[in-house]
Short mmCIF file of C-alpha atoms in Angstrom, two decimals:
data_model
loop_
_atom_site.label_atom_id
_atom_site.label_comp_id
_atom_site.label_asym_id
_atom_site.label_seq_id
_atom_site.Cartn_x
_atom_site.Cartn_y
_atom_site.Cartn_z
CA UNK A 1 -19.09 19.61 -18.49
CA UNK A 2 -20.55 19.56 -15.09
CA UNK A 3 -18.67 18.59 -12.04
CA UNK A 4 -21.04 15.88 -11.21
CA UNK A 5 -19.62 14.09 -14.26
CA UNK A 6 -16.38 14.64 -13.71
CA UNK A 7 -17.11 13.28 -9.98
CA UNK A 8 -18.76 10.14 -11.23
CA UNK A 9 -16.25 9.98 -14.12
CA UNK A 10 -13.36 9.98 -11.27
CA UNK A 11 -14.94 7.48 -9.18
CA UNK A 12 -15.14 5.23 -11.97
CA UNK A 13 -11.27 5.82 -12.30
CA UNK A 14 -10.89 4.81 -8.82
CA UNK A 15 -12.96 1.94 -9.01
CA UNK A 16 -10.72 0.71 -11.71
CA UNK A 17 -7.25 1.85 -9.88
CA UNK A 18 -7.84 -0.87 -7.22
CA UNK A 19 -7.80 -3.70 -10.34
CA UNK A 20 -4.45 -2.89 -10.24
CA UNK A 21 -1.51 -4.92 -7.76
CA UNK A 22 -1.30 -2.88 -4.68
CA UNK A 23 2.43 -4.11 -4.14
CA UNK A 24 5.24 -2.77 -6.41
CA UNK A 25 7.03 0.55 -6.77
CA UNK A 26 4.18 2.18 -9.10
CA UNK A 27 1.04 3.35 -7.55
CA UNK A 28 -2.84 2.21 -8.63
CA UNK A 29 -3.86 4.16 -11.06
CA UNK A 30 -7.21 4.15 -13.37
CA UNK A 31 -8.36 6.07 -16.17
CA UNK A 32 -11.53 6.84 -17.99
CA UNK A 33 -12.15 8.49 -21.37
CA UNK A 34 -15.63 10.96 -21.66
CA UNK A 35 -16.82 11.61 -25.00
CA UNK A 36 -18.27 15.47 -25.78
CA UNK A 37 -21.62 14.23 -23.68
CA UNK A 38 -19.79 13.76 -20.66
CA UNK A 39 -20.71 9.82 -21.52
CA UNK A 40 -17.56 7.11 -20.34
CA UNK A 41 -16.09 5.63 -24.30
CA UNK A 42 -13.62 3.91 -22.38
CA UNK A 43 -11.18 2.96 -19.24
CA UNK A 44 -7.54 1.26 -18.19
CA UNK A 45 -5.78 0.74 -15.66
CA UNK A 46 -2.44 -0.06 -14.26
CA UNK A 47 -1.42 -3.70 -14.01
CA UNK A 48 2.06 -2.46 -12.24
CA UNK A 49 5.67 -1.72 -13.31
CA UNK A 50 6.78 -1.97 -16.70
CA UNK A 51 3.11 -2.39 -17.77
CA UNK A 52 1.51 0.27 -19.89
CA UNK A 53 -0.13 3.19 -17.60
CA UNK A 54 -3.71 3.27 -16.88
CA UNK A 55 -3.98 6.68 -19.33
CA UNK A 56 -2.23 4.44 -22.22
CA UNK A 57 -4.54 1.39 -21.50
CA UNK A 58 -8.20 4.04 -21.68
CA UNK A 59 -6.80 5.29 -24.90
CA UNK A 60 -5.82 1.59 -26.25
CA UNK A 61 -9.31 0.93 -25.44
CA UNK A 62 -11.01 4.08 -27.15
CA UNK A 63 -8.74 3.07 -30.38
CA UNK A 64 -10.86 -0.25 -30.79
CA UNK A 65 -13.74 1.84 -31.75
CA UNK A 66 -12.83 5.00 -32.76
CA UNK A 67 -10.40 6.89 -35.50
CA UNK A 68 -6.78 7.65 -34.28
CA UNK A 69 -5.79 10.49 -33.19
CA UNK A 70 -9.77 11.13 -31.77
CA UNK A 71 -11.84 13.83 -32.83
CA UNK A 72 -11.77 16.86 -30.28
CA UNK A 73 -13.80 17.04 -27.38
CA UNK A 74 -12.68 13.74 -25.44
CA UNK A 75 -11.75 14.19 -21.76
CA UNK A 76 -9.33 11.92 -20.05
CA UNK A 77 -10.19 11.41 -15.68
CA UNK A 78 -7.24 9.76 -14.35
CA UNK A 79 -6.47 9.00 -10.92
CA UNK A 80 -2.88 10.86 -10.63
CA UNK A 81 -1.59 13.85 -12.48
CA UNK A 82 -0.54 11.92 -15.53
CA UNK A 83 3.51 11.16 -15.47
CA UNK A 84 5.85 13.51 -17.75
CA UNK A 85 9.18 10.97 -17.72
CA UNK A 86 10.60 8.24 -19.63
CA UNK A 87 11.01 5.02 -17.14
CA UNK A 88 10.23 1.80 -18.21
CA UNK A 89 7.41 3.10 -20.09
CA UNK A 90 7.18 6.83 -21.78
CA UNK A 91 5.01 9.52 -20.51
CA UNK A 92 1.53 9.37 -20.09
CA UNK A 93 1.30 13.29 -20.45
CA UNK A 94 2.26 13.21 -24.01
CA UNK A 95 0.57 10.18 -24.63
CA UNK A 96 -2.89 12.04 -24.32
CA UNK A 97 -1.39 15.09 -26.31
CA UNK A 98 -0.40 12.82 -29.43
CA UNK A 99 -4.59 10.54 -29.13
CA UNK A 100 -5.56 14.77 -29.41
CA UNK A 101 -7.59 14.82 -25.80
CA UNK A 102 -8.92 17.43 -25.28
CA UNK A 103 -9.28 17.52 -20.83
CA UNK A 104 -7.54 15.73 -18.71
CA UNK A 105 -8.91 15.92 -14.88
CA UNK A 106 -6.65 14.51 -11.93
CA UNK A 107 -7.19 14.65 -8.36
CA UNK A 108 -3.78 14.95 -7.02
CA UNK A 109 -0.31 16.35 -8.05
CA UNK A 110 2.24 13.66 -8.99
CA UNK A 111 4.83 14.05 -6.10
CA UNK A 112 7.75 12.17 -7.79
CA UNK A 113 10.72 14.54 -8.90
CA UNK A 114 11.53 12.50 -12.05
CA UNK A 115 7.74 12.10 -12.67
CA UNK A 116 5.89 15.40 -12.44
CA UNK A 117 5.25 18.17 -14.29
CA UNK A 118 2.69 16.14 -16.44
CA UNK A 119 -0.12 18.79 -16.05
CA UNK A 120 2.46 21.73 -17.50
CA UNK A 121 3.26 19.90 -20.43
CA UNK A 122 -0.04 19.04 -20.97
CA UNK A 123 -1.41 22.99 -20.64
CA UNK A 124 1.54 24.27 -22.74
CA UNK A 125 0.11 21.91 -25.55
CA UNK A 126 -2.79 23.63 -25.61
CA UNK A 127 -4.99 20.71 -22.78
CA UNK A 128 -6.83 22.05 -20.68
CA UNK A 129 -6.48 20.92 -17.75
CA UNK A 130 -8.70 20.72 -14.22
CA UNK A 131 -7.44 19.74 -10.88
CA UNK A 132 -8.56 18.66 -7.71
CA UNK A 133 -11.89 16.90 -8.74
CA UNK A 134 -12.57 14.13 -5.42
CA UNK A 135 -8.95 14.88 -3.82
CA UNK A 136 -9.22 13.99 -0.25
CA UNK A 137 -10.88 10.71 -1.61
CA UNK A 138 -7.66 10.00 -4.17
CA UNK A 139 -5.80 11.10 -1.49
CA UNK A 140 -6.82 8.41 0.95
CA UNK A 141 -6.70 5.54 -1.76
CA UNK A 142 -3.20 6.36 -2.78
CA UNK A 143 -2.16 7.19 1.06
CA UNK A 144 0.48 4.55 1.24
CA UNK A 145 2.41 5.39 -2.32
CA UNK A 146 2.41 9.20 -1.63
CA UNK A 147 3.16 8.64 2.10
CA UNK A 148 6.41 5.88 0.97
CA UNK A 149 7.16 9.03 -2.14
CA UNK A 150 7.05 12.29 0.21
CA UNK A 151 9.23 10.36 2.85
CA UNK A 152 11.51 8.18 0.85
CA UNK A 153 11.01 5.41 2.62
CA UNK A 154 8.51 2.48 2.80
CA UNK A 155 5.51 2.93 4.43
CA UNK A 156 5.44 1.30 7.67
CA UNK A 157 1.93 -0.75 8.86
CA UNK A 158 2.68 -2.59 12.13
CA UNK A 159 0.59 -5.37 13.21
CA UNK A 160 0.10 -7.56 16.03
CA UNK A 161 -2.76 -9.78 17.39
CA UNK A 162 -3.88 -9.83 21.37
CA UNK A 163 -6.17 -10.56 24.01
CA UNK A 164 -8.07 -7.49 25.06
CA UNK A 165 -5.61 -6.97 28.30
CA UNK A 166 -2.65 -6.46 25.54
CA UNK A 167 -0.96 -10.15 25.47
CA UNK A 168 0.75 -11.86 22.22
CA UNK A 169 0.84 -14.78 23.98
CA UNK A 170 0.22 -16.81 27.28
CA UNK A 171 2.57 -16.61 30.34
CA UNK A 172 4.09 -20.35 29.05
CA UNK A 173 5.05 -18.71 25.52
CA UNK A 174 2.26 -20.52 23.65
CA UNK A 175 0.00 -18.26 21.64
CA UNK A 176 -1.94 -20.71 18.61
CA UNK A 177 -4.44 -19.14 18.18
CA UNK A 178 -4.92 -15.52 19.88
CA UNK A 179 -7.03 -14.58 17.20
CA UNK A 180 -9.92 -16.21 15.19
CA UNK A 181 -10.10 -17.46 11.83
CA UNK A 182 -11.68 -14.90 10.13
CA UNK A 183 -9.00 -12.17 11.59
CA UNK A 184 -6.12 -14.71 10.25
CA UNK A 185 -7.46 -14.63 6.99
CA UNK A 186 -7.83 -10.73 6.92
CA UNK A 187 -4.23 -10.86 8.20
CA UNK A 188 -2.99 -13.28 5.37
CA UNK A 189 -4.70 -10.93 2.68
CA UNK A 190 -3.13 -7.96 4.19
CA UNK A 191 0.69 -9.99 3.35
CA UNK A 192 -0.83 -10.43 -0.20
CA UNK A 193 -0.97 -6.62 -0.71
CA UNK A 194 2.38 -5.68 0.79
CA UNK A 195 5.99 -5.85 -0.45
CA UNK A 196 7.95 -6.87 2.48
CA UNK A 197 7.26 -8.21 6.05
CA UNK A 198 9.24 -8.49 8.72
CA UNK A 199 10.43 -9.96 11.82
CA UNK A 200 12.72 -9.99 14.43
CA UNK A 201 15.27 -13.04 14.35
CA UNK A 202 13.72 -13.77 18.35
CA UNK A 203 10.33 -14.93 16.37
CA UNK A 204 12.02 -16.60 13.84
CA UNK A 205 13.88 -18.95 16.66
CA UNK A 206 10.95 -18.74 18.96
CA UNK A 207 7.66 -19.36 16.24
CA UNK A 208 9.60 -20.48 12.88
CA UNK A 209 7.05 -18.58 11.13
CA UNK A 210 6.50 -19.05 7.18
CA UNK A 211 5.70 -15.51 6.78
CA UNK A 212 3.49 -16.46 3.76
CA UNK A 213 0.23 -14.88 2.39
CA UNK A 214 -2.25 -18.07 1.91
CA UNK A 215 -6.09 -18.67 0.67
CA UNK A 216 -9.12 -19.75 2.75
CA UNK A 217 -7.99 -23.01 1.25
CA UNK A 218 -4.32 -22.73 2.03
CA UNK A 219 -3.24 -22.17 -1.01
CA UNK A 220 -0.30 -19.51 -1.86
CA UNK A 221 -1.23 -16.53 -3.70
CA UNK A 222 0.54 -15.42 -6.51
CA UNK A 223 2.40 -12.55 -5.18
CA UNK A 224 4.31 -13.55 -1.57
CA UNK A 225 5.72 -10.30 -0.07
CA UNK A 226 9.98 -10.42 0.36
CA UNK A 227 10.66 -11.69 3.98
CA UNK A 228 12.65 -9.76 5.91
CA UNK A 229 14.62 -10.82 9.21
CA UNK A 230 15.93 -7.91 11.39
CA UNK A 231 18.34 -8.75 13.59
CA UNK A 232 22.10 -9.89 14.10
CA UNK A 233 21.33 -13.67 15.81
CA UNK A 234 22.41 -16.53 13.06
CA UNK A 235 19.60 -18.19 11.73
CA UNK A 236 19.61 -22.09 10.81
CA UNK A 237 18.90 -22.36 6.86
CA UNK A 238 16.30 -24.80 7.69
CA UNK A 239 13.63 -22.95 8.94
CA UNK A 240 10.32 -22.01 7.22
CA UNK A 241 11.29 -18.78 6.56
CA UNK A 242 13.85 -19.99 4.54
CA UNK A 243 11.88 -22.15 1.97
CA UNK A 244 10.75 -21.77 -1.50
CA UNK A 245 7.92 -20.11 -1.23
CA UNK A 246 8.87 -16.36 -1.20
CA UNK A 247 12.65 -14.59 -1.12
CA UNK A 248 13.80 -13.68 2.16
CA UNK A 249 16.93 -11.95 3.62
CA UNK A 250 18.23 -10.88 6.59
CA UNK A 251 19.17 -7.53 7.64
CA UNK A 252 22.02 -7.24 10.38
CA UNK A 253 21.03 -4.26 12.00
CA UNK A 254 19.08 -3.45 15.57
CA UNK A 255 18.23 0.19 14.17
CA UNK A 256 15.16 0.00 11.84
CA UNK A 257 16.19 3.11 10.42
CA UNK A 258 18.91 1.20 8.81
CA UNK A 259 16.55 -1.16 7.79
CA UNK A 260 14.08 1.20 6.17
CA UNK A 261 17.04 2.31 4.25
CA UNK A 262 18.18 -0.78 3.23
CA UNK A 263 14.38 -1.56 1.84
CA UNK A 264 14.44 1.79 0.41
CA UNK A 265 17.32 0.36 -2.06
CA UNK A 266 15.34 -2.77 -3.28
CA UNK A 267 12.22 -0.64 -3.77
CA UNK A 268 9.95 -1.58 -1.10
CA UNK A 269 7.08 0.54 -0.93
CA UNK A 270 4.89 -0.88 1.46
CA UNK A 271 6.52 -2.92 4.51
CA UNK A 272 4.08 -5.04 7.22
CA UNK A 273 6.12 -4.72 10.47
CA UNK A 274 4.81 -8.44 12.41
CA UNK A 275 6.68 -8.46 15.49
CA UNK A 276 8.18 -9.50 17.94
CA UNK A 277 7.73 -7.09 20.78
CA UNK A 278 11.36 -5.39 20.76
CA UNK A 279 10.94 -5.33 16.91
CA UNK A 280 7.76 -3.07 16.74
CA UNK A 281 8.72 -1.07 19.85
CA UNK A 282 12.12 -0.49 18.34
CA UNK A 283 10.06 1.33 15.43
CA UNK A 284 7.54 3.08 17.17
CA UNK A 285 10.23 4.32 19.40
CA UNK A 286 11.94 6.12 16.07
CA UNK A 287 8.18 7.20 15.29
CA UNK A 288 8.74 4.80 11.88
CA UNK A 289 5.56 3.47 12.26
CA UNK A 290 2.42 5.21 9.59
CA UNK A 291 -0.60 2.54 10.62
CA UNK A 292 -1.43 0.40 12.88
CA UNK A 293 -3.54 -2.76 12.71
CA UNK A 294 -4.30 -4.30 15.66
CA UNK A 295 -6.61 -7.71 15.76
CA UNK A 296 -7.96 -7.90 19.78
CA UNK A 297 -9.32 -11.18 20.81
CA UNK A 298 -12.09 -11.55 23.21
CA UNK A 299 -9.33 -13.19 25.83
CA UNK A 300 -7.94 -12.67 29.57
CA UNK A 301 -4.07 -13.79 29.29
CA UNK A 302 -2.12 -11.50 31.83
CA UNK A 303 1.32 -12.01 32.38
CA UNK A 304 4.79 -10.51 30.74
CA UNK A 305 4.44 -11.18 27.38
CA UNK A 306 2.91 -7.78 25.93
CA UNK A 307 2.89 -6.84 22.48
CA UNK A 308 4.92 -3.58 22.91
CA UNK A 309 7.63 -3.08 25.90
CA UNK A 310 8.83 0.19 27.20
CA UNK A 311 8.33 3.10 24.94
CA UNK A 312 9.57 5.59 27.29
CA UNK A 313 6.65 7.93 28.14
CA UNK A 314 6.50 8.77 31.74
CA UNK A 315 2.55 10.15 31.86
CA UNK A 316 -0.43 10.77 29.93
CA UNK A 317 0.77 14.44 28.35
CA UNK A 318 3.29 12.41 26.78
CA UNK A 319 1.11 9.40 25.25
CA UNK A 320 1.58 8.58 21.63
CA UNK A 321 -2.06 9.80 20.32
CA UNK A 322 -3.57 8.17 17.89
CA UNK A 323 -6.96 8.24 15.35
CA UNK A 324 -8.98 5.33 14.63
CA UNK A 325 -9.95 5.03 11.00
CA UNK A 326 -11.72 2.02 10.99
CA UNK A 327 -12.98 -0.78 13.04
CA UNK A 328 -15.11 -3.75 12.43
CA UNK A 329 -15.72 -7.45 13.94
CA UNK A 330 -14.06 -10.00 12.27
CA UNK A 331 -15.76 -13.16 13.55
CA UNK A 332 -15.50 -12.52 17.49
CA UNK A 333 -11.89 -10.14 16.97
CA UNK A 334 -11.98 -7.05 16.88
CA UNK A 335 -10.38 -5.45 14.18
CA UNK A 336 -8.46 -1.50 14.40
CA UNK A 337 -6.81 0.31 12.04
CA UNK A 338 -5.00 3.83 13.82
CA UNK A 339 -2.93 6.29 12.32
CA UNK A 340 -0.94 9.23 14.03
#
C-alpha cells in the first residue's frame, strides 16, 4: 500500500480523534480500517475513559458489514500505538489480533509504562506493523497528553488577558472588560476543554469569579473543569466559586509544585492556570508553565497592576525565551499562543 494512503488514511484518524472529549485522563484517539484497496471500510473513535477505544469502535463498525474475524488484508491506522494493558477496558493490541488485521500503522509510541508495548505484541502475532506515518503532526495534536504522561504531571497552560502595555486591570482595581467579546468566548471554550483551573484565593476575594465554561448564549456546557483555589487565605462558602455548577477545592499550599502534585493524584491532565499575578509568576518562576495564552487588548492602562511581578531576571541574556505558535485577531484582541 502506498504511503499516500496511509497518510490520508491517518489524517482521517486524526480528524476523528478530535470527536473525542479533550478533558479526562485518556488521550484522543481515532481509528480507521482500509480494506486490501487501500479504500477506508470503517472508523471509531474515543469518547473518553471507560469507553471502548477508538481501535475497538473501527472494528465494531467494520462488524456491521462484514464476517467476523475479517478476511486478511485489512489494515488498521490509529492515532497512538494501540494500548497492550487491561484498565477499564482490555487491550486494543489484541483486540486487532483476535478481528485477524492484518496492518496496523501508528504515528507515535505509546509512552505510558502500564500501556505500551502494543506494537510488540502485535508483531510477535504475526501483524505487521509500520510506524511513524504523519508523526510530528500526531505529535502536535496529542502534545498536551504526552507532555502531562512524560512529566507526570498536568500540563500547565497559563492565561491572562491585558492591555498592550501589560495591565490586568486599571490603576483603581477595576478591569470589566480588558478584553472583547469574541476573546471571552475563545477563553470560555478553552475552560470547556480543560480539567482543572485555577486561581489564587487573592482573585477569589478580589473578583469572586465563577470560574465556569459558558455558551455564546450563557449557557453551561456539559463538562465544567474542577476549580481549584491555591492558596492558604479562608474563603467564605458563599462565593461563586463555591456554587453548583462545577466541584471546586482548595489547595493550602503557596508552592505550585505541591499543587501539581496534588492534581497529579485526582488525575488532572490538563490544568488552565488564570491568575492572579503572584499565582502565575509563582509558576513560571518553578518553570511549571508548558503554554501560554495571552489575549492583548488594543488599550493604554499603565499603572501597578501587571499581569506577572518579579521573575527575577536581571538582563536580557537571562530572559525567559519563548516561540509563538499561533496568533490571530479575535474581534479587536489579539490572540498568542507561546511555548518554551
Amino acid at each position: 500500500m502506498q504511503l499516500k494512503h496511509l497518510e490520508s488514511a491517518m489524517q482521517r484518524s486524526l480528524e476523528l480523534a478530535l470527536l473525542g472529549p479533550a478533558w479526562g485522563v485518556n488521550p484522543q484517539v481515532g481509528a480507521v480500517i482500509l480494506d486490501q484497496e487501500g479504500r477506508i471500510v470503517a472508523e471509531g473513535y474515543h469518547k473518553g475513559a471507560g469507553t471502548a477505544h477508538a481501535e475497538v469502535m473501527a472494528i465494531e463498525d467494520l462488524k456491521r458489514s462484514i464476517s467476523y474475524p475479517f478476511a486478511p488484508g485489512y489494515t488498521a491506522v490509529v492515532t497512538l500505538e494501540p494500548c497492550n494493558h487491561f484498565g477499564r477496558t482490555g487491550p486494543c493490541a489484541q483486540a486487532l489480533i483476535d478481528a485477524g488485521i492484518s496492518r496496523v500503522v501508528f504515528p507515535i509510541k505509546d509512552p505510558g509504562n502500564e500501556s505500551a508495548g502494543g506494537a510488540q505484541r502485535l508483531r510477535d502475532n504475526g501483524v505487521e506493523v509500520i510506524e511513524g506515518v504523519l508523526r510530528e503532526k500526531a505529535k502536535e495534536q496529542a502534545r498536551v497528553w504526552l507532555t502531562a504522561k512524560q512529566l507526570a504531571r498536568p500540563f500547565v497552560t497559563l492565561k491572562w488577558a491585558s492591555s498592550l502595555d501589560g495591565r490586568i486591570a486599571a490603576a483603581d482595581g477595576s478591569s470589566k472588560w480588558i478584553s472583547g467579546e469574541e476573546s471571552r468566548q475563545d477563553a470560555h471554550d478553552l475552560r470547556r476543554d480543560v480539567d482543572a483551573i485555577l486561581v489564587g484565593t487573592g482573585t477569589v476575594l478580589a473578583d469572586d469569579p465563577e470560574l465556569t465554561a459558558r455558551d455564546r448564549t450563557g449557557n453551561y456546557y456539559a463538562h465544567q473543569p474542577l476549580r481549584v483555589v491555591m492558596g492558604e487565605r479562608e474563603i467564605s462558602s458563599d462565593r461563586r466559586i463555591f456554587n453548583d455548577k462545577a466541584a471546586t477545592i482548595q489547595i493550602r499550599a503557596r508552592n505550585p509544585q505541591v499543587v501539581l502534585d496534588e492534581l497529579t493524584k485526582r488525575e488532572v491532565k490538563h490544568l488552565l492556570v488564570e491568575g492572579g499575578s503572584k499565582i502565575v509568576s509563582e509558576f513560571i518562576r518553578n518553570n511549571l508553565v508548558d503554554e501560554f495564552i495571552i489575549y492583548l487588548a488594543p488599550l493604554l492602562l499603565g499603572g501597578p497592576r501587571l499581569a506577572i511581578n518579579d521573575l527575577g531576571i536581571p538582563g536580557m541574556s537571562e530572559a525567559l525565551k519563548l516561540r509563538i505558535t499561533e496568533q490571530k485577531l479575535l474581534g479587536e484582541d489579539l490572540f498568542i499562543r507561546a511555548r518554551r
